[in-house]
mmCIF file of C-alpha atoms in Angstrom:
data_model
loop_
_atom_site.group_PDB
_atom_site.id
_atom_site.type_symbol
_atom_site.label_atom_id
_atom_site.label_comp_id
_atom_site.label_asym_id
_atom_site.label_seq_id
_atom_site.Cartn_x
_atom_site.Cartn_y
_atom_site.Cartn_z
ATOM 1 C CA MET S 1 83.867 15.849 -105.576
ATOM 2 C CA ARG S 2 85.077 15.127 -102.057
ATOM 3 C CA VAL S 3 88.171 12.963 -101.912
ATOM 4 C CA LEU S 4 89.791 11.187 -98.995
ATOM 5 C CA PRO S 5 93.453 10.177 -98.933
ATOM 6 C CA LYS S 6 94.482 6.642 -99.714
ATOM 7 C CA ALA S 7 96.317 4.710 -97.011
ATOM 8 C CA HIS S 8 99.993 4.029 -97.523
ATOM 9 C CA GLU S 9 101.457 0.522 -97.366
ATOM 10 C CA GLY S 10 102.173 -1.112 -94.038
ATOM 11 C CA HIS S 11 100.543 0.227 -90.904
ATOM 12 C CA PRO S 12 98.614 3.349 -92.013
ATOM 13 C CA PRO S 13 97.774 6.125 -89.456
ATOM 14 C CA MET S 14 94.349 6.539 -88.021
ATOM 15 C CA LEU S 15 92.063 8.458 -90.365
ATOM 16 C CA LEU S 16 89.994 11.156 -88.628
ATOM 17 C CA VAL S 17 87.482 13.246 -90.601
ATOM 18 C CA ARG S 18 86.039 16.343 -89.029
ATOM 19 C CA THR S 19 82.404 16.731 -90.002
ATOM 20 C CA HIS S 20 81.257 19.395 -87.534
ATOM 21 C CA TYR S 21 82.488 22.949 -87.889
ATOM 22 C CA GLY S 22 80.314 24.792 -85.371
ATOM 23 C CA ASP S 23 82.719 24.591 -82.395
ATOM 24 C CA ASP S 24 86.477 24.963 -82.805
ATOM 25 C CA ASP S 25 87.069 24.482 -79.026
ATOM 26 C CA ALA S 26 85.301 21.095 -79.238
ATOM 27 C CA TRP S 27 87.515 20.100 -82.168
ATOM 28 C CA ARG S 28 90.590 21.038 -80.134
ATOM 29 C CA ARG S 29 89.315 18.876 -77.272
ATOM 30 C CA VAL S 30 88.872 15.916 -79.650
ATOM 31 C CA ARG S 31 92.415 16.386 -81.021
ATOM 32 C CA ASP S 32 93.880 16.809 -77.503
ATOM 33 C CA THR S 33 92.104 13.672 -76.359
ATOM 34 C CA LEU S 34 93.407 11.629 -79.287
ATOM 35 C CA ASP S 35 96.904 13.015 -78.729
ATOM 36 C CA GLN S 36 97.155 11.225 -75.385
ATOM 37 C CA PRO S 37 99.454 8.182 -75.408
ATOM 38 C CA TRP S 38 97.425 4.983 -75.535
ATOM 39 C CA VAL S 39 98.207 2.237 -72.995
ATOM 40 C CA PHE S 40 98.158 -0.969 -74.973
ATOM 41 C CA ASP S 41 99.674 -3.132 -72.207
ATOM 42 C CA GLU S 42 99.022 -1.896 -68.690
ATOM 43 C CA ARG S 43 101.573 -4.427 -67.302
ATOM 44 C CA ASP S 44 104.336 -2.429 -68.984
ATOM 45 C CA GLY S 45 103.519 0.855 -67.196
ATOM 46 C CA ASP S 46 104.810 3.838 -69.197
ATOM 47 C CA GLU S 47 106.680 1.414 -71.493
ATOM 48 C CA GLY S 48 103.341 0.237 -72.779
ATOM 49 C CA ARG S 49 102.255 3.695 -73.961
ATOM 50 C CA VAL S 50 102.184 4.672 -77.594
ATOM 51 C CA LYS S 51 100.956 7.590 -79.632
ATOM 52 C CA GLU S 52 99.267 6.642 -82.859
ATOM 53 C CA GLU S 53 99.893 8.732 -85.909
ATOM 54 C CA ILE S 54 96.667 10.441 -86.901
ATOM 55 C CA LEU S 55 95.789 11.749 -90.315
ATOM 56 C CA CYS S 56 93.254 14.454 -89.875
ATOM 57 C CA VAL S 57 90.969 15.627 -92.683
ATOM 58 C CA ASP S 58 90.026 19.112 -91.496
ATOM 59 C CA ASP S 59 88.236 20.585 -94.514
ATOM 60 C CA PRO S 60 84.824 22.264 -94.388
ATOM 61 C CA GLU S 61 83.986 20.446 -97.577
ATOM 62 C CA TRP S 62 83.229 17.447 -95.248
ATOM 63 C CA ALA S 63 80.789 19.456 -93.045
ATOM 64 C CA GLU S 64 77.894 17.241 -92.007
ATOM 65 C CA ALA S 65 79.199 14.295 -94.003
ATOM 66 C CA THR S 66 77.574 10.987 -93.103
ATOM 67 C CA PRO S 67 79.083 7.568 -92.927
ATOM 68 C CA ALA S 68 77.579 6.807 -96.342
ATOM 69 C CA ASP S 69 79.352 9.941 -97.740
ATOM 70 C CA ILE S 70 82.657 8.733 -96.282
ATOM 71 C CA LEU S 71 82.259 5.240 -97.708
ATOM 72 C CA ALA S 72 81.239 6.607 -101.136
ATOM 73 C CA ALA S 73 84.354 8.778 -101.240
ATOM 74 C CA LEU S 74 86.626 5.928 -100.071
ATOM 75 C CA THR S 75 85.213 3.315 -102.449
ATOM 76 C CA ALA S 76 84.882 5.534 -105.548
ATOM 77 C CA PRO S 77 86.824 3.809 -108.329
ATOM 78 C CA GLU S 78 89.695 5.778 -109.836
ATOM 79 C CA ARG S 79 90.167 5.770 -113.604
ATOM 80 C CA GLY S 80 88.160 2.618 -114.191
ATOM 81 C CA ASP S 81 89.609 0.677 -111.237
ATOM 82 C CA GLU S 82 87.406 -1.548 -109.117
ATOM 83 C CA PRO S 83 85.982 0.082 -105.967
ATOM 84 C CA ASP S 84 88.092 -0.527 -102.843
ATOM 85 C CA ASP S 85 88.426 0.763 -99.234
ATOM 86 C CA GLY S 86 91.319 3.023 -99.950
ATOM 87 C CA GLY S 87 93.491 0.925 -97.679
ATOM 88 C CA TRP S 88 91.607 1.850 -94.448
ATOM 89 C CA ASP S 89 89.955 -0.590 -92.114
ATOM 90 C CA VAL S 90 88.101 2.053 -90.202
ATOM 91 C CA VAL S 91 87.487 5.770 -90.468
ATOM 92 C CA PHE S 92 86.676 7.955 -87.458
ATOM 93 C CA LEU S 93 84.322 10.880 -87.740
ATOM 94 C CA ALA S 94 84.408 13.857 -85.402
ATOM 95 C CA ASP S 95 80.737 14.758 -85.729
ATOM 96 C CA ARG S 96 78.401 17.096 -83.964
ATOM 97 C CA ASP S 97 77.070 14.445 -81.494
ATOM 98 C CA GLY S 98 80.545 13.458 -80.511
ATOM 99 C CA MET S 99 81.701 16.969 -79.928
ATOM 100 C CA GLU S 100 78.720 18.162 -77.927
ATOM 101 C CA GLY S 101 79.120 15.739 -75.014
ATOM 102 C CA THR S 102 81.215 16.337 -71.916
ATOM 103 C CA GLU S 103 83.637 13.568 -73.026
ATOM 104 C CA PRO S 104 84.411 13.501 -76.724
ATOM 105 C CA THR S 105 83.237 10.499 -78.763
ATOM 106 C CA LEU S 106 83.857 9.547 -82.375
ATOM 107 C CA LEU S 107 81.734 7.737 -84.886
ATOM 108 C CA ALA S 108 83.665 4.700 -86.102
ATOM 109 C CA VAL S 109 82.827 3.580 -89.629
ATOM 110 C CA SER S 110 83.995 0.270 -90.966
ATOM 111 C CA THR S 111 85.134 0.247 -94.596
ATOM 112 C CA ASP S 112 83.983 -3.396 -94.891
ATOM 113 C CA LEU S 113 80.444 -2.997 -96.313
ATOM 114 C CA GLU S 114 79.487 -6.390 -94.804
ATOM 115 C CA GLU S 115 80.270 -5.199 -91.231
ATOM 116 C CA THR S 116 77.906 -3.680 -88.718
ATOM 117 C CA GLU S 117 76.710 -0.082 -88.946
ATOM 118 C CA ALA S 118 78.803 2.782 -87.607
ATOM 119 C CA ILE S 119 79.312 2.755 -83.831
ATOM 120 C CA ARG S 120 79.911 5.541 -81.322
ATOM 121 C CA ILE S 121 83.026 5.081 -79.244
ATOM 122 C CA PRO S 122 84.835 7.063 -76.499
ATOM 123 C CA ALA S 123 87.630 9.119 -78.013
ATOM 124 C CA LEU S 124 90.118 8.518 -75.194
ATOM 125 C CA GLU S 125 91.390 4.989 -75.912
ATOM 126 C CA THR S 126 88.947 3.099 -78.064
ATOM 127 C CA PRO S 127 89.972 4.573 -81.446
ATOM 128 C CA HIS S 128 93.612 3.627 -80.831
ATOM 129 C CA GLU S 129 92.649 0.149 -79.665
ATOM 130 C CA MET S 130 90.284 -0.297 -82.622
ATOM 131 C CA HIS S 131 92.726 0.964 -85.197
ATOM 132 C CA CYS S 132 95.557 -1.243 -83.883
ATOM 133 C CA ASN S 133 93.497 -4.454 -83.479
ATOM 134 C CA LEU S 134 91.823 -4.077 -86.910
ATOM 135 C CA ALA S 135 95.199 -3.462 -88.621
ATOM 136 C CA LEU S 136 96.612 -6.587 -86.995
ATOM 137 C CA ALA S 137 93.432 -8.592 -87.639
ATOM 138 C CA ASN S 138 93.204 -9.402 -83.937
ATOM 139 C CA MET S 139 89.572 -8.331 -83.770
ATOM 140 C CA ASP S 140 86.738 -7.526 -86.146
ATOM 141 C CA PHE S 141 84.803 -4.287 -86.272
ATOM 142 C CA CYS S 142 81.714 -5.944 -84.817
ATOM 143 C CA ASP S 143 83.697 -6.977 -81.721
ATOM 144 C CA PHE S 144 83.797 -3.274 -80.764
ATOM 145 C CA ALA S 145 80.049 -2.925 -81.015
ATOM 146 C CA ASP S 146 79.798 -5.116 -77.949
ATOM 147 C CA LEU S 147 82.137 -3.063 -75.801
#
């Protein structure tokens, strides 16, 4: 059975799951793109740049996993517990479609089953912005569908 890590208390890192294993160079491009400091306040210049901690699940067991597979793994109850989201607000998938384009994109999957379906987002800044704003409850997942 595929298992995803549970988030730790406080501000968990971004969770990125690699689901496409046909192009290691594309995976490196995704990782390099996400490794860029994110400007969360352009008025601060370089002082407004941060690098989010990213927890990467890079295991071929997740090859071709769908958003439904991810949600099933996250919400699977442990030892009779009630299903939950594992502590994550959003999970990002590095899938085939996102790696094949000229600019990497990710598939963002909300762990709130009442939210909108998964959405495709640019990998450069949007995952950082989404992760931060969802963790702080500044925005809802559906707010990013309109961007």
